[in-house]
């Protein structure tokens, strides 16, 4: 496993297990058990995924100690708008059967995010969260926090993959000491047959998904691949035994179309 070190010296495993669209009852417990058995120690959930209980079940069955896990959840938009961040955080803890989070994020930059960020800072200062951050924030949202004189987030989790490499946002975050996490790191599995990926995969005796994940790691992104398929859960973790050369990286960089799969944070209404 590779780790990144956040500005506050917290270590974060660079491959995390994403669980968006993983059903709480029928999928989450088994998928989490499989992931933890494979070696993942970082799980990325959110209140809105409605599977925090299922994740907790999987963790309990796995026998992995809480202190060996990096657990992330997120404050949903309604709670941000309604000024309900602290209660939403406590509710997530309860569903996750834990008394702290390793990382808590504001899910989207909806109205009220500056006040919500103040609440997260207080929880962080009380020691209830090891690291705090935001998700889907653009440069101008991050600037708003700065202008309010508030702590710079430790993390920004955004849509990021070879088709949408977001160079300006990444430069901004690097300058500010904000670690980037990539959501939909595998482009939701939709574009893995692009020749650049399959050719590089063949050269290294790996799969296209593994090549894309390796590109993330070598670019310094924490990546959060999601799968409920046991062989893919394992495949997505077998990425620490090879590396890409400059030629491979350039070929993957050339795949960029700058098109999003998900919504633009400036246009959301949910
Ligand atoms: P991913 O890029 O991780 O792709 C997941 C899809 O790809 C699934 O359909 C999965 O299928 C398939 N897949 C997984 N592994 C492979 C593989 N090795 N080969 C081929 N196909 C594969 O997309 P997500 O959108 O799920 O994003 C990942 C995580 O990022 C989420 O689970 C969530 O934790 C986070 N996220 C955060 C957001 C935010 O707003 N902060 C928004 C979106 C995601 P199957 O499961 O059937 O195996």
mmCIF file with all atom_site columns, N, CA, C and O in Angstrom, residues 32 63 65 174 191:
data_model
loop_
_atom_site.group_PDB
_atom_site.id
_atom_site.type_symbol
_atom_site.label_atom_id
_atom_site.label_alt_id
_atom_site.label_comp_id
_atom_site.label_asym_id
_atom_site.label_entity_id
_atom_site.label_seq_id
_atom_site.pdbx_PDB_ins_code
_atom_site.Cartn_x
_atom_site.Cartn_y
_atom_site.Cartn_z
_atom_site.occupancy
_atom_site.B_iso_or_equiv
_atom_site.pdbx_formal_charge
_atom_site.auth_seq_id
_atom_site.auth_comp_id
_atom_site.auth_asym_id
_atom_site.auth_atom_id
_atom_site.pdbx_PDB_model_num
ATOM 1  N N  . UNK A 1 32  ? -17.511 -4.921 1.448   1.00 0.00 ? 32  UNK A N  1
ATOM 2  C CA . UNK A 1 32  ? -16.533 -4.395 2.404   1.00 0.00 ? 32  UNK A CA 1
ATOM 3  C C  . UNK A 1 32  ? -15.673 -5.532 2.981   1.00 0.00 ? 32  UNK A C  1
ATOM 4  O O  . UNK A 1 32  ? -14.453 -5.402 3.109   1.00 0.00 ? 32  UNK A O  1
ATOM 5  N N  . UNK A 1 63  ? -13.366 -8.250 11.116  1.00 0.00 ? 63  UNK A N  1
ATOM 6  C CA . UNK A 1 63  ? -12.448 -8.369 12.254  1.00 0.00 ? 63  UNK A CA 1
ATOM 7  C C  . UNK A 1 63  ? -11.295 -7.372 12.203  1.00 0.00 ? 63  UNK A C  1
ATOM 8  O O  . UNK A 1 63  ? -10.451 -7.365 13.098  1.00 0.00 ? 63  UNK A O  1
ATOM 9  N N  . UNK A 1 65  ? -9.346  -4.136 12.891  1.00 0.00 ? 65  UNK A N  1
ATOM 10 C CA . UNK A 1 65  ? -9.469  -3.187 14.012  1.00 0.00 ? 65  UNK A CA 1
ATOM 11 C C  . UNK A 1 65  ? -9.791  -1.794 13.494  1.00 0.00 ? 65  UNK A C  1
ATOM 12 O O  . UNK A 1 65  ? -9.238  -1.359 12.479  1.00 0.00 ? 65  UNK A O  1
ATOM 13 N N  . UNK A 1 174 ? -2.287  21.980 -5.160  1.00 0.00 ? 174 UNK A N  1
ATOM 14 C CA . UNK A 1 174 ? -0.896  21.698 -4.787  1.00 0.00 ? 174 UNK A CA 1
ATOM 15 C C  . UNK A 1 174 ? -0.268  22.920 -4.105  1.00 0.00 ? 174 UNK A C  1
ATOM 16 O O  . UNK A 1 174 ? 0.394   22.796 -3.069  1.00 0.00 ? 174 UNK A O  1
ATOM 17 N N  . UNK A 1 191 ? -14.724 3.738  -20.192 1.00 0.00 ? 191 UNK A N  1
ATOM 18 C CA . UNK A 1 191 ? -13.786 4.058  -21.275 1.00 0.00 ? 191 UNK A CA 1
ATOM 19 C C  . UNK A 1 191 ? -12.497 3.251  -21.182 1.00 0.00 ? 191 UNK A C  1
ATOM 20 O O  . UNK A 1 191 ? -11.470 3.662  -21.696 1.00 0.00 ? 191 UNK A O  1
#
